[in-house]
Tab-separated table of C-alpha atoms in Angstrom:
chain	number	residue	atom	x	y	z
E	1	MET	CA	0.000	0.000	0.000
E	2	MET	CA	1.104	3.561	-0.602
E	3	VAL	CA	1.358	5.840	2.394
E	4	LEU	CA	2.377	9.456	2.054
E	5	ILE	CA	4.148	10.851	5.105
E	6	THR	CA	4.654	14.550	5.722
E	7	TYR	CA	6.261	16.057	8.788
E	8	ASP	CA	7.096	19.288	10.519
E	9	VAL	CA	9.839	19.169	13.125
E	10	SER	CA	10.765	22.322	15.008
E	11	THR	CA	14.496	22.934	14.556
E	12	LYS	CA	14.849	25.855	16.945
E	13	THR	CA	16.924	23.717	19.312
E	14	ALA	CA	19.780	21.255	18.828
E	15	SER	CA	17.493	18.457	19.999
E	16	GLY	CA	14.967	19.504	17.360
E	17	GLN	CA	17.630	19.334	14.661
E	18	LYS	CA	18.500	15.850	15.901
E	19	ARG	CA	14.836	14.789	15.798
E	20	LEU	CA	14.569	16.078	12.232
E	21	ARG	CA	17.524	13.939	11.150
E	22	GLN	CA	16.081	10.914	12.967
E	23	VAL	CA	12.647	11.317	11.383
E	24	ALA	CA	14.191	11.626	7.908
E	25	ARG	CA	16.387	8.567	8.495
E	26	LEU	CA	13.417	6.471	9.635
E	27	CYS	CA	11.408	7.468	6.568
E	28	GLU	CA	14.381	6.726	4.307
E	29	ASN	CA	14.340	3.157	5.624
E	30	TYR	CA	10.797	2.626	4.413
E	31	GLY	CA	10.223	4.882	1.456
E	32	GLN	CA	11.362	7.446	-1.045
E	33	ARG	CA	11.866	11.122	-0.349
E	34	VAL	CA	9.947	13.181	-2.889
E	35	GLN	CA	10.356	16.559	-1.237
E	36	ASN	CA	12.217	17.901	1.753
E	37	SER	CA	9.716	16.733	4.375
E	38	VAL	CA	7.595	14.445	2.211
E	39	PHE	CA	8.072	10.700	1.730
E	40	GLU	CA	6.105	8.156	-0.270
E	41	CYS	CA	6.282	4.694	1.244
E	42	LEU	CA	5.185	1.513	-0.542
E	43	ILE	CA	4.836	-0.642	2.546
E	44	ASP	CA	2.695	-3.393	4.017
E	45	PRO	CA	0.487	-2.843	7.076
E	46	GLN	CA	3.051	-4.328	9.480
E	47	GLN	CA	5.805	-2.064	8.182
E	48	PHE	CA	3.469	0.891	8.464
E	49	THR	CA	2.720	0.046	12.098
E	50	GLU	CA	6.449	-0.223	12.860
E	51	LEU	CA	7.284	3.018	11.095
E	52	GLN	CA	4.454	4.939	12.706
E	53	PHE	CA	5.495	3.649	16.138
E	54	GLU	CA	9.124	4.661	15.611
E	55	LEU	CA	8.189	8.091	14.271
E	56	GLN	CA	5.744	8.731	17.079
E	57	ARG	CA	8.321	8.037	19.755
E	58	THR	CA	10.919	10.199	17.977
E	59	ILE	CA	9.017	13.459	17.651
E	60	ASP	CA	8.149	15.973	20.340
E	61	PRO	CA	4.344	16.085	20.077
E	62	ALA	CA	4.260	19.558	21.596
E	63	THR	CA	6.152	21.108	18.686
E	64	ASP	CA	6.364	18.548	15.854
E	65	SER	CA	3.744	16.853	13.732
E	66	LEU	CA	3.363	13.862	11.455
E	67	ARG	CA	0.658	13.321	8.862
E	68	PHE	CA	-0.084	10.032	7.139
E	69	TYR	CA	-2.161	9.871	3.959
E	70	HIS	CA	-3.299	6.444	2.849
E	71	LEU	CA	-3.348	6.722	-0.934
E	72	GLY	CA	-4.580	3.193	-1.623
E	73	ALA	CA	-3.670	0.890	-4.469
E	74	LYS	CA	-4.551	3.239	-7.336
E	75	TRP	CA	-2.248	5.974	-6.072
E	76	LYS	CA	-0.429	6.538	-9.362
E	77	GLY	CA	-3.340	8.310	-10.984
E	78	LYS	CA	-3.760	10.547	-7.942
E	79	VAL	CA	-0.346	12.205	-7.977
E	80	GLU	CA	0.863	15.093	-10.119
E	81	HIS	CA	4.302	16.628	-10.010
E	82	ILE	CA	5.473	19.968	-11.381
E	83	GLY	CA	9.026	21.257	-11.303
E	84	ALA	CA	12.325	19.804	-10.112
E	85	ASN	CA	12.929	16.008	-9.984
E	86	GLN	CA	9.711	15.193	-11.794
E	87	ASN	CA	10.936	11.903	-13.222
E	88	TYR	CA	10.778	10.306	-9.801
E	89	ASP	CA	8.998	6.932	-9.671
E	90	PRO	CA	8.650	5.282	-6.229
E	91	GLU	CA	8.570	1.850	-7.840
E	92	GLY	CA	11.744	2.521	-9.782
E	93	PHE	CA	14.696	4.832	-9.549
E	94	ILE	CA	15.035	8.571	-9.502
E	95	MET	CA	16.087	9.829	-12.934
E	96	ILE	CA	18.427	12.796	-12.654
K	1	MET	CA	-12.787	17.513	-3.920
K	2	MET	CA	-9.827	17.310	-1.587
K	3	VAL	CA	-6.420	18.046	-3.043
K	4	LEU	CA	-3.289	17.852	-0.950
K	5	ILE	CA	-0.540	20.192	-2.094
K	6	THR	CA	3.066	19.884	-0.970
K	7	TYR	CA	5.910	22.064	-2.150
K	8	ASP	CA	9.630	22.585	-1.966
K	9	VAL	CA	10.914	26.031	-2.853
K	10	SER	CA	14.633	26.725	-2.789
K	11	THR	CA	15.255	29.706	-0.487
K	12	LYS	CA	18.957	30.131	-1.166
K	13	THR	CA	18.293	33.427	-2.945
K	14	ALA	CA	16.113	36.447	-2.180
K	15	SER	CA	13.982	35.604	-5.223
K	16	GLY	CA	13.519	32.086	-3.835
K	17	GLN	CA	12.349	33.483	-0.514
K	18	LYS	CA	9.888	35.671	-2.422
K	19	ARG	CA	8.619	32.642	-4.400
K	20	LEU	CA	8.122	30.720	-1.145
K	21	ARG	CA	5.963	33.529	0.258
K	22	GLN	CA	3.989	33.736	-2.995
K	23	VAL	CA	3.364	29.981	-3.112
K	24	ALA	CA	2.183	29.956	0.503
K	25	ARG	CA	-0.097	32.943	-0.129
K	26	LEU	CA	-1.672	31.299	-3.172
K	27	CYS	CA	-2.324	28.096	-1.235
K	28	GLU	CA	-3.798	30.081	1.668
K	29	ASN	CA	-6.363	31.515	-0.759
K	30	TYR	CA	-7.656	28.049	-1.598
K	31	GLY	CA	-7.038	25.810	1.391
K	32	GLN	CA	-5.812	25.209	4.888
K	33	ARG	CA	-2.194	24.929	5.933
K	34	VAL	CA	-1.666	21.717	7.883
K	35	GLN	CA	2.116	21.795	7.993
K	36	ASN	CA	4.813	24.224	6.947
K	37	SER	CA	4.773	23.288	3.235
K	38	VAL	CA	1.589	21.211	3.165
K	39	PHE	CA	-1.913	22.457	2.367
K	40	GLU	CA	-5.231	20.641	2.139
K	41	CYS	CA	-7.608	22.287	-0.299
K	42	LEU	CA	-11.321	21.501	-0.552
K	43	ILE	CA	-11.862	22.943	-4.012
K	44	ASP	CA	-13.790	22.327	-7.204
K	45	PRO	CA	-12.086	21.366	-10.476
K	46	GLN	CA	-12.102	24.930	-11.813
K	47	GLN	CA	-10.479	26.292	-8.663
K	48	PHE	CA	-7.898	23.531	-8.849
K	49	THR	CA	-7.055	24.453	-12.436
K	50	GLU	CA	-6.666	28.112	-11.461
K	51	LEU	CA	-4.529	27.332	-8.436
K	52	GLN	CA	-2.306	24.907	-10.301
K	53	PHE	CA	-1.797	27.459	-13.082
K	54	GLU	CA	-0.867	30.216	-10.628
K	55	LEU	CA	1.492	27.972	-8.682
K	56	GLN	CA	3.151	26.662	-11.824
K	57	ARG	CA	3.927	30.149	-13.074
K	58	THR	CA	5.237	31.207	-9.649
K	59	ILE	CA	7.856	28.536	-9.031
K	60	ASP	CA	11.234	28.099	-10.652
K	61	PRO	CA	10.929	24.581	-12.138
K	62	ALA	CA	14.703	24.147	-12.077
K	63	THR	CA	14.890	24.337	-8.290
K	64	ASP	CA	11.353	24.140	-6.875
K	65	SER	CA	8.680	21.469	-6.988
K	66	LEU	CA	4.962	21.077	-6.446
K	67	ARG	CA	3.106	17.853	-5.782
K	68	PHE	CA	-0.661	17.427	-5.958
K	69	TYR	CA	-2.394	14.432	-4.393
K	70	HIS	CA	-6.031	13.915	-5.293
K	71	LEU	CA	-7.514	12.377	-2.156
K	72	GLY	CA	-11.042	11.940	-3.511
K	73	ALA	CA	-14.323	12.322	-1.670
K	74	LYS	CA	-13.601	9.842	1.133
K	75	TRP	CA	-10.442	11.620	2.188
K	76	LYS	CA	-11.297	11.862	5.889
K	77	GLY	CA	-10.657	8.188	6.542
K	78	LYS	CA	-7.322	8.382	4.730
K	79	VAL	CA	-5.620	10.957	6.941
K	80	GLU	CA	-3.939	10.458	10.298
K	81	HIS	CA	-2.266	13.140	12.364
K	82	ILE	CA	0.165	12.766	15.259
K	83	GLY	CA	1.618	15.606	17.297
K	84	ALA	CA	1.124	19.350	17.290
K	85	ASN	CA	-2.136	20.940	16.020
K	86	GLN	CA	-3.906	17.626	15.708
K	87	ASN	CA	-7.379	19.034	16.170
K	88	TYR	CA	-7.258	20.606	12.737
K	89	ASP	CA	-10.329	19.986	10.570
K	90	PRO	CA	-10.249	21.400	7.013
K	91	GLU	CA	-14.018	21.667	7.017
K	92	GLY	CA	-14.006	23.560	10.278
K	93	PHE	CA	-11.581	25.627	12.277
K	94	ILE	CA	-8.200	24.948	13.787
K	95	MET	CA	-8.524	24.264	17.509
K	96	ILE	CA	-5.527	25.613	19.414
């Protein structure tokens, strides 16, 4: 299944900057970065549960946020890209 | 219809910082900011065409990107939020 993950992590403090790196690294383990704070993850339900758990315990819920969008199986027809890096395909490789 | 818009705008230059402000302002006219560079827009197809046109002519396609996710009518069940500002409802008001 395709899950889109977007996040905001407050980087006003050193610990916030560390959380931002940790969140990005976790998402990199499960999906493909498509923008700075946006990942598309082709994962199964168990992987999603693991990832969500890890992300949730990494952020500071007072200042940071995570959003998960379940795009379903027919996600390809739902996504449009304009601008830089538009040849990205989460089922293939990034064309640069 | 619900359209999720995410963007990356390079802010290395003064013109990039101006583009970032312009992109945010355009999105604010049509939807609700849910994260720093993420907007949810409940709009009709004509509004979407207008917004996409305005955004496309605002960005620098060499350095910036826009992504549009068409979440359909049953979008509410597809979105999960964890952390700050989680009482946001795009059909209502942000609860702070």
